[in-house]
C-alpha cells in the first residue's frame, strides 16, 4: 500500500505544472530622447520627472531645459506619465493648472506626433522628450533610464 501511495505521489509530483519563470517586465513602450549634443547618456527617473515638471530648469552644463510632451490623449504619453512621473495625465494637468494660476511656469510644449517631437529635439539643444519605443529618432539621442 505504501509503495502504491509513493508511486502515485511521485507521478503527481513529476507531472504537476512547474511555477512559471519570472518574466522580464515588458518594455515601457517609450524612449526618452535628448539632443545629440546633450552630455548625458543616462538619467534616473527622478531627474527626468524634475525636468518635465520644471522643478529643474537647466542641464548639468547649464543649458536651459525644453521638455516636450505628446498630446494628452496619446497612449505613449499616458505610459510615460505613469512610469516616470508617477501620476496620471489628469493629475499632471492639474499640477500645471496650479502652476499657471500662481504665475510660476507654463507646461511643456505639446506636439502631435513622434516625428514632430524628434524634429523639435533635433533642432533644440536643451530639449528632452519621449516617443514610442519603436519610433525612429534620427539624430536625437536616447537616454537610458536608470532605477525602478
Short mmCIF file of N, CA and C in Angstrom, two decimals:
data_model
loop_
_atom_site.label_atom_id
_atom_site.label_comp_id
_atom_site.label_asym_id
_atom_site.label_seq_id
_atom_site.Cartn_x
_atom_site.Cartn_y
_atom_site.Cartn_z
N UNK A 1 0.81 -1.19 0.00
CA UNK A 1 0.00 0.00 0.00
C UNK A 1 0.87 1.27 0.00
N UNK A 2 1.91 1.25 0.86
CA UNK A 2 2.81 2.41 0.89
C UNK A 2 3.49 2.61 -0.46
N UNK A 3 3.87 1.54 -1.06
CA UNK A 3 4.52 1.63 -2.36
C UNK A 3 3.59 2.24 -3.40
N UNK A 4 2.31 1.86 -3.34
CA UNK A 4 1.33 2.41 -4.27
C UNK A 4 1.15 3.91 -4.03
N UNK A 5 1.02 4.32 -2.78
CA UNK A 5 0.88 5.74 -2.45
C UNK A 5 2.12 6.52 -2.87
N UNK A 6 3.28 5.93 -2.65
CA UNK A 6 4.52 6.59 -3.05
C UNK A 6 4.57 6.75 -4.58
N UNK A 7 4.18 5.74 -5.30
CA UNK A 7 4.19 5.80 -6.77
C UNK A 7 3.22 6.87 -7.26
N UNK A 8 2.05 6.97 -6.64
CA UNK A 8 1.07 8.00 -7.03
C UNK A 8 1.64 9.38 -6.73
N UNK A 9 2.24 9.55 -5.56
CA UNK A 9 2.80 10.84 -5.19
C UNK A 9 3.91 11.25 -6.16
N UNK A 10 4.76 10.32 -6.54
CA UNK A 10 5.83 10.63 -7.48
C UNK A 10 5.24 10.99 -8.84
N UNK A 11 4.22 10.27 -9.27
CA UNK A 11 3.59 10.55 -10.56
C UNK A 11 2.97 11.94 -10.56
N UNK A 12 2.28 12.29 -9.48
CA UNK A 12 1.65 13.61 -9.40
C UNK A 12 2.72 14.70 -9.35
N UNK A 13 3.75 14.48 -8.57
CA UNK A 13 4.80 15.48 -8.42
C UNK A 13 5.54 15.72 -9.73
N UNK A 14 5.83 14.68 -10.48
CA UNK A 14 6.60 14.84 -11.71
C UNK A 14 5.75 15.38 -12.86
N UNK A 15 4.43 15.25 -12.78
CA UNK A 15 3.58 15.77 -13.86
C UNK A 15 2.91 17.08 -13.49
N UNK A 16 3.10 17.53 -12.25
CA UNK A 16 2.49 18.79 -11.83
C UNK A 16 3.14 19.94 -12.59
N UNK A 17 2.36 20.94 -12.94
CA UNK A 17 2.95 22.08 -13.65
C UNK A 17 3.96 22.79 -12.77
N UNK A 18 5.00 23.24 -13.39
CA UNK A 18 6.01 23.98 -12.63
C UNK A 18 5.62 25.44 -12.55
N UNK A 19 6.17 26.09 -11.59
CA UNK A 19 5.90 27.53 -11.44
C UNK A 19 6.44 28.26 -12.67
N UNK A 20 5.70 29.24 -13.13
CA UNK A 20 6.18 29.96 -14.31
C UNK A 20 7.47 30.72 -13.99
N UNK A 21 8.31 30.82 -14.98
CA UNK A 21 9.54 31.58 -14.81
C UNK A 21 9.18 33.05 -14.61
N UNK A 22 9.98 33.74 -13.84
CA UNK A 22 9.74 35.16 -13.63
C UNK A 22 10.06 35.87 -14.95
N UNK A 23 9.06 36.50 -15.50
CA UNK A 23 9.24 37.15 -16.79
C UNK A 23 9.84 38.53 -16.61
N UNK A 24 10.60 38.93 -17.59
CA UNK A 24 11.11 40.30 -17.62
C UNK A 24 9.93 41.24 -17.77
N UNK A 25 9.96 42.39 -17.11
CA UNK A 25 8.86 43.32 -17.33
C UNK A 25 8.83 43.76 -18.79
N UNK A 26 7.64 44.02 -19.30
CA UNK A 26 7.57 44.45 -20.69
C UNK A 26 8.27 45.79 -20.87
N UNK A 27 8.75 46.06 -22.07
CA UNK A 27 9.38 47.36 -22.29
C UNK A 27 8.38 48.46 -22.00
N UNK A 28 8.87 49.63 -21.60
CA UNK A 28 7.95 50.68 -21.19
C UNK A 28 7.07 51.24 -22.30
N UNK A 29 7.40 50.98 -23.55
CA UNK A 29 6.57 51.50 -24.64
C UNK A 29 6.94 52.92 -25.03
N UNK A 30 8.05 53.41 -24.50
CA UNK A 30 8.52 54.75 -24.87
C UNK A 30 10.02 54.79 -24.69
N UNK A 31 10.62 55.78 -25.30
CA UNK A 31 12.04 56.07 -25.08
C UNK A 31 12.18 57.57 -24.86
N UNK A 32 13.06 57.93 -23.94
CA UNK A 32 13.33 59.33 -23.65
C UNK A 32 14.48 59.75 -24.54
N UNK A 33 14.30 60.90 -25.21
CA UNK A 33 15.32 61.37 -26.14
C UNK A 33 15.76 62.80 -25.81
N UNK A 34 16.99 63.10 -26.17
CA UNK A 34 17.56 64.43 -26.00
C UNK A 34 18.33 64.78 -27.27
N UNK A 35 18.76 66.03 -27.35
CA UNK A 35 19.58 66.48 -28.47
C UNK A 35 20.90 65.70 -28.47
N UNK A 36 21.43 65.43 -29.63
CA UNK A 36 22.65 64.61 -29.76
C UNK A 36 23.84 65.22 -29.01
N UNK A 37 23.87 66.54 -28.80
CA UNK A 37 24.99 67.17 -28.10
C UNK A 37 24.82 67.20 -26.59
N UNK A 38 23.70 66.71 -26.09
CA UNK A 38 23.50 66.67 -24.65
C UNK A 38 24.53 65.72 -24.05
N UNK A 39 25.22 66.14 -22.98
CA UNK A 39 26.28 65.30 -22.43
C UNK A 39 25.78 64.04 -21.71
N UNK A 40 24.52 63.99 -21.33
CA UNK A 40 24.02 62.82 -20.61
C UNK A 40 23.80 61.64 -21.54
N UNK A 41 24.06 60.45 -21.03
CA UNK A 41 23.72 59.23 -21.75
C UNK A 41 22.67 58.43 -20.97
N UNK A 42 22.52 58.74 -19.69
CA UNK A 42 21.52 58.09 -18.85
C UNK A 42 21.06 59.08 -17.79
N UNK A 43 19.90 58.78 -17.22
CA UNK A 43 19.35 59.63 -16.15
C UNK A 43 18.39 58.80 -15.33
N UNK A 44 18.31 59.11 -14.04
CA UNK A 44 17.33 58.38 -13.24
C UNK A 44 15.94 59.00 -13.41
N UNK A 45 14.94 58.25 -13.02
CA UNK A 45 13.55 58.69 -13.20
C UNK A 45 13.27 60.01 -12.49
N UNK A 46 13.87 60.20 -11.32
CA UNK A 46 13.62 61.45 -10.58
C UNK A 46 14.11 62.66 -11.36
N UNK A 47 15.30 62.58 -11.93
CA UNK A 47 15.81 63.70 -12.72
C UNK A 47 14.89 63.97 -13.92
N UNK A 48 14.49 62.92 -14.61
CA UNK A 48 13.62 63.11 -15.76
C UNK A 48 12.29 63.73 -15.33
N UNK A 49 11.73 63.24 -14.24
CA UNK A 49 10.47 63.82 -13.73
C UNK A 49 10.67 65.29 -13.37
N UNK A 50 11.76 65.62 -12.69
CA UNK A 50 12.03 67.01 -12.32
C UNK A 50 12.15 67.91 -13.55
N UNK A 51 12.73 67.38 -14.63
CA UNK A 51 12.87 68.17 -15.85
C UNK A 51 11.50 68.40 -16.50
N UNK A 52 10.67 67.37 -16.55
CA UNK A 52 9.36 67.51 -17.19
C UNK A 52 8.39 68.34 -16.36
N UNK A 53 8.54 68.31 -15.04
CA UNK A 53 7.67 69.11 -14.18
C UNK A 53 8.28 70.48 -13.89
N UNK A 54 9.40 70.76 -14.53
CA UNK A 54 10.12 72.03 -14.42
C UNK A 54 10.51 72.37 -12.99
N UNK A 55 10.79 71.35 -12.22
CA UNK A 55 11.37 71.56 -10.89
C UNK A 55 12.86 71.83 -11.04
N UNK A 56 13.38 71.40 -12.17
CA UNK A 56 14.77 71.66 -12.54
C UNK A 56 14.73 72.21 -13.96
N UNK A 57 15.37 73.35 -14.19
CA UNK A 57 15.22 74.03 -15.48
C UNK A 57 16.51 74.14 -16.28
N UNK A 58 17.60 73.58 -15.76
CA UNK A 58 18.86 73.59 -16.51
C UNK A 58 19.49 72.20 -16.47
N UNK A 59 20.25 71.91 -17.52
CA UNK A 59 21.03 70.68 -17.58
C UNK A 59 22.29 70.88 -16.76
N UNK A 60 23.02 69.80 -16.47
CA UNK A 60 24.28 69.95 -15.72
C UNK A 60 25.27 70.91 -16.37
N UNK A 61 25.19 71.09 -17.70
CA UNK A 61 26.10 72.03 -18.37
C UNK A 61 25.51 73.44 -18.44
N UNK A 62 24.42 73.68 -17.72
CA UNK A 62 23.74 74.98 -17.58
C UNK A 62 22.89 75.37 -18.79
N UNK A 63 22.77 74.49 -19.76
CA UNK A 63 21.86 74.73 -20.89
C UNK A 63 20.43 74.66 -20.36
N UNK A 64 19.55 75.55 -20.84
CA UNK A 64 18.15 75.54 -20.42
C UNK A 64 17.44 74.28 -20.93
N UNK A 65 16.57 73.73 -20.09
CA UNK A 65 15.82 72.53 -20.45
C UNK A 65 14.54 72.92 -21.16
N UNK A 66 14.23 72.20 -22.23
CA UNK A 66 13.00 72.43 -23.00
C UNK A 66 12.25 71.10 -23.14
N UNK A 67 11.44 70.75 -22.12
CA UNK A 67 10.70 69.49 -22.20
C UNK A 67 9.56 69.58 -23.21
N UNK A 68 9.26 68.44 -23.83
CA UNK A 68 8.19 68.36 -24.82
C UNK A 68 7.33 67.15 -24.51
N UNK A 69 6.02 67.34 -24.51
CA UNK A 69 5.06 66.26 -24.32
C UNK A 69 4.37 65.92 -25.63
N UNK A 70 3.88 64.70 -25.71
CA UNK A 70 2.93 64.36 -26.77
C UNK A 70 1.56 64.81 -26.31
N UNK A 71 0.58 64.79 -27.20
CA UNK A 71 -0.79 65.19 -26.86
C UNK A 71 -1.31 64.34 -25.70
N UNK A 72 -2.18 64.92 -24.88
CA UNK A 72 -2.63 64.25 -23.66
C UNK A 72 -3.37 62.95 -23.92
N UNK A 73 -3.97 62.79 -25.08
CA UNK A 73 -4.67 61.53 -25.37
C UNK A 73 -3.75 60.44 -25.92
N UNK A 74 -2.48 60.74 -26.10
CA UNK A 74 -1.53 59.77 -26.63
C UNK A 74 -1.28 58.64 -25.64
N UNK A 75 -1.40 57.38 -26.07
CA UNK A 75 -1.08 56.25 -25.17
C UNK A 75 0.38 56.28 -24.72
N UNK A 76 1.27 56.79 -25.56
CA UNK A 76 2.69 56.89 -25.18
C UNK A 76 2.83 57.88 -24.03
N UNK A 77 2.14 59.00 -24.12
CA UNK A 77 2.19 59.98 -23.02
C UNK A 77 1.63 59.37 -21.74
N UNK A 78 0.56 58.63 -21.85
CA UNK A 78 -0.02 58.02 -20.65
C UNK A 78 0.96 57.05 -20.01
N UNK A 79 1.65 56.24 -20.81
CA UNK A 79 2.64 55.30 -20.25
C UNK A 79 3.81 56.05 -19.63
N UNK A 80 4.31 57.06 -20.32
CA UNK A 80 5.43 57.85 -19.80
C UNK A 80 5.04 58.53 -18.48
N UNK A 81 3.88 59.16 -18.46
CA UNK A 81 3.44 59.89 -17.28
C UNK A 81 3.32 58.98 -16.07
N UNK A 82 2.77 57.80 -16.28
CA UNK A 82 2.63 56.85 -15.18
C UNK A 82 3.99 56.30 -14.74
N UNK A 83 4.80 55.88 -15.70
CA UNK A 83 6.07 55.23 -15.38
C UNK A 83 7.12 56.18 -14.82
N UNK A 84 7.19 57.40 -15.33
CA UNK A 84 8.26 58.32 -14.94
C UNK A 84 7.78 59.35 -13.92
N UNK A 85 6.64 59.95 -14.17
CA UNK A 85 6.17 61.00 -13.27
C UNK A 85 5.39 60.43 -12.08
N UNK A 86 4.95 59.17 -12.20
CA UNK A 86 4.21 58.55 -11.10
C UNK A 86 2.83 59.15 -10.92
N UNK A 87 2.27 59.69 -11.98
CA UNK A 87 0.96 60.34 -11.93
C UNK A 87 0.16 59.94 -13.17
N UNK A 88 -1.10 60.33 -13.17
CA UNK A 88 -1.92 60.18 -14.36
C UNK A 88 -1.85 61.49 -15.15
N UNK A 89 -2.26 61.43 -16.41
CA UNK A 89 -2.27 62.65 -17.22
C UNK A 89 -3.18 63.71 -16.59
N UNK A 90 -4.40 63.38 -16.11
CA UNK A 90 -5.21 64.42 -15.45
C UNK A 90 -4.54 65.01 -14.20
N UNK A 91 -3.80 64.21 -13.46
CA UNK A 91 -3.09 64.74 -12.29
C UNK A 91 -2.00 65.72 -12.72
N UNK A 92 -1.32 65.42 -13.79
CA UNK A 92 -0.29 66.33 -14.30
C UNK A 92 -0.95 67.60 -14.82
N UNK A 93 -2.06 67.48 -15.49
CA UNK A 93 -2.79 68.66 -15.98
C UNK A 93 -3.19 69.55 -14.80
N UNK A 94 -3.64 68.96 -13.71
CA UNK A 94 -3.99 69.72 -12.50
C UNK A 94 -2.76 70.41 -11.91
N UNK A 95 -1.64 69.70 -11.89
CA UNK A 95 -0.37 70.28 -11.41
C UNK A 95 -0.07 71.54 -12.20
N UNK A 96 -0.19 71.48 -13.54
CA UNK A 96 0.13 72.64 -14.37
C UNK A 96 -0.89 73.76 -14.20
N UNK A 97 -2.14 73.43 -13.98
CA UNK A 97 -3.14 74.48 -13.74
C UNK A 97 -2.78 75.27 -12.48
N UNK A 98 -2.33 74.57 -11.45
CA UNK A 98 -1.92 75.26 -10.22
C UNK A 98 -0.69 76.13 -10.46
N UNK A 99 0.26 75.62 -11.21
CA UNK A 99 1.48 76.38 -11.50
C UNK A 99 1.17 77.62 -12.33
N UNK A 100 0.30 77.47 -13.31
CA UNK A 100 -0.09 78.62 -14.14
C UNK A 100 -0.82 79.65 -13.30
N UNK A 101 -1.73 79.20 -12.45
CA UNK A 101 -2.51 80.11 -11.61
C UNK A 101 -1.62 80.93 -10.69
N UNK A 102 -0.56 80.33 -10.19
CA UNK A 102 0.34 81.06 -9.29
C UNK A 102 1.42 81.82 -10.05
N UNK A 103 1.38 81.77 -11.37
CA UNK A 103 2.32 82.54 -12.18
C UNK A 103 3.72 81.98 -12.22
N UNK A 104 3.88 80.70 -11.93
CA UNK A 104 5.22 80.12 -11.85
C UNK A 104 5.76 79.65 -13.19
N UNK A 105 5.02 78.82 -13.87
CA UNK A 105 5.55 78.19 -15.08
C UNK A 105 4.42 77.87 -16.03
N UNK A 106 4.79 77.59 -17.25
CA UNK A 106 3.87 77.06 -18.24
C UNK A 106 4.23 75.60 -18.48
N UNK A 107 3.27 74.77 -18.85
CA UNK A 107 3.57 73.36 -19.10
C UNK A 107 4.46 73.20 -20.32
N UNK A 108 5.04 72.02 -20.46
CA UNK A 108 5.85 71.75 -21.65
C UNK A 108 5.02 71.90 -22.94
N UNK A 109 5.71 72.23 -23.99
CA UNK A 109 5.11 72.27 -25.31
C UNK A 109 4.54 70.90 -25.63
N UNK A 110 3.35 70.86 -26.26
CA UNK A 110 2.76 69.60 -26.71
C UNK A 110 2.84 69.52 -28.21
N UNK A 111 3.30 68.39 -28.71
CA UNK A 111 3.37 68.15 -30.14
C UNK A 111 2.55 66.91 -30.48
N UNK A 112 2.09 66.84 -31.72
CA UNK A 112 1.10 65.84 -32.11
C UNK A 112 1.66 64.45 -32.39
N UNK A 113 2.90 64.34 -32.83
CA UNK A 113 3.38 63.04 -33.29
C UNK A 113 4.84 62.81 -32.87
N UNK A 114 5.23 61.53 -32.92
CA UNK A 114 6.63 61.20 -32.67
C UNK A 114 7.56 61.97 -33.60
N UNK A 115 7.17 62.06 -34.88
CA UNK A 115 8.01 62.75 -35.86
C UNK A 115 8.18 64.22 -35.50
N UNK A 116 7.11 64.88 -35.06
CA UNK A 116 7.20 66.28 -34.65
C UNK A 116 8.13 66.43 -33.45
N UNK A 117 8.02 65.50 -32.51
CA UNK A 117 8.86 65.54 -31.30
C UNK A 117 10.33 65.36 -31.67
N UNK A 118 10.63 64.37 -32.50
CA UNK A 118 12.01 64.12 -32.91
C UNK A 118 12.58 65.34 -33.62
N UNK A 119 11.80 65.95 -34.48
CA UNK A 119 12.25 67.15 -35.20
C UNK A 119 12.59 68.27 -34.22
N UNK A 120 11.71 68.48 -33.23
CA UNK A 120 11.94 69.53 -32.23
C UNK A 120 13.23 69.25 -31.45
N UNK A 121 13.38 68.01 -30.99
CA UNK A 121 14.57 67.66 -30.19
C UNK A 121 15.84 67.81 -31.02
N UNK A 122 15.78 67.41 -32.27
CA UNK A 122 16.94 67.52 -33.15
C UNK A 122 17.36 68.97 -33.35
N UNK A 123 16.39 69.89 -33.33
CA UNK A 123 16.67 71.30 -33.59
C UNK A 123 16.86 72.16 -32.35
N UNK A 124 16.74 71.57 -31.15
CA UNK A 124 16.83 72.35 -29.91
C UNK A 124 17.74 71.64 -28.91
N UNK A 125 18.90 72.22 -28.68
CA UNK A 125 19.93 71.59 -27.85
C UNK A 125 19.44 71.25 -26.44
N UNK A 126 18.60 72.05 -25.85
CA UNK A 126 18.14 71.80 -24.48
C UNK A 126 16.93 70.90 -24.37
N UNK A 127 16.46 70.37 -25.48
CA UNK A 127 15.21 69.62 -25.48
C UNK A 127 15.35 68.24 -24.84
N UNK A 128 14.25 67.81 -24.23
CA UNK A 128 14.07 66.45 -23.74
C UNK A 128 12.64 66.07 -24.05
N UNK A 129 12.43 64.85 -24.49
CA UNK A 129 11.09 64.41 -24.85
C UNK A 129 11.04 62.89 -24.76
N UNK A 130 9.91 62.35 -25.11
CA UNK A 130 9.74 60.90 -25.20
C UNK A 130 8.95 60.61 -26.46
N UNK A 131 9.20 59.47 -27.02
CA UNK A 131 8.50 59.00 -28.20
C UNK A 131 8.25 57.51 -28.01
N UNK A 132 7.46 56.92 -28.87
CA UNK A 132 7.21 55.48 -28.76
C UNK A 132 8.51 54.71 -28.90
N UNK A 133 8.54 53.54 -28.32
CA UNK A 133 9.78 52.76 -28.30
C UNK A 133 10.24 52.34 -29.69
N UNK A 134 9.33 52.30 -30.65
CA UNK A 134 9.73 51.91 -32.00
C UNK A 134 9.88 53.08 -32.96
N UNK A 135 9.82 54.30 -32.44
CA UNK A 135 9.96 55.49 -33.29
C UNK A 135 11.42 55.64 -33.73
N UNK A 136 11.61 56.06 -34.96
CA UNK A 136 12.95 56.40 -35.42
C UNK A 136 13.32 57.75 -34.81
N UNK A 137 14.49 57.82 -34.20
CA UNK A 137 14.87 59.07 -33.52
C UNK A 137 15.89 59.89 -34.30
N UNK A 138 16.22 59.48 -35.50
CA UNK A 138 17.12 60.27 -36.34
C UNK A 138 18.40 60.62 -35.63
N UNK A 139 18.70 61.92 -35.59
CA UNK A 139 19.95 62.39 -34.98
C UNK A 139 19.82 62.65 -33.48
N UNK A 140 18.63 62.44 -32.91
CA UNK A 140 18.47 62.59 -31.47
C UNK A 140 19.17 61.43 -30.77
N UNK A 141 19.28 61.53 -29.46
CA UNK A 141 19.96 60.50 -28.67
C UNK A 141 18.99 59.96 -27.61
N UNK A 142 18.90 58.65 -27.49
CA UNK A 142 18.05 58.04 -26.46
C UNK A 142 18.81 58.01 -25.15
N UNK A 143 18.11 58.38 -24.07
CA UNK A 143 18.70 58.29 -22.73
C UNK A 143 18.32 56.95 -22.12
N UNK A 144 19.27 56.33 -21.46
CA UNK A 144 18.96 55.13 -20.69
C UNK A 144 18.34 55.61 -19.38
N UNK A 145 17.20 55.02 -19.01
CA UNK A 145 16.53 55.38 -17.75
C UNK A 145 17.01 54.43 -16.68
N UNK A 146 17.57 55.00 -15.61
CA UNK A 146 18.09 54.20 -14.51
C UNK A 146 17.06 54.15 -13.39
N UNK A 147 17.11 53.10 -12.63
CA UNK A 147 16.28 52.98 -11.45
C UNK A 147 14.92 52.37 -11.73
N UNK A 148 14.22 52.10 -10.63
CA UNK A 148 12.92 51.44 -10.74
C UNK A 148 11.85 52.33 -11.35
#
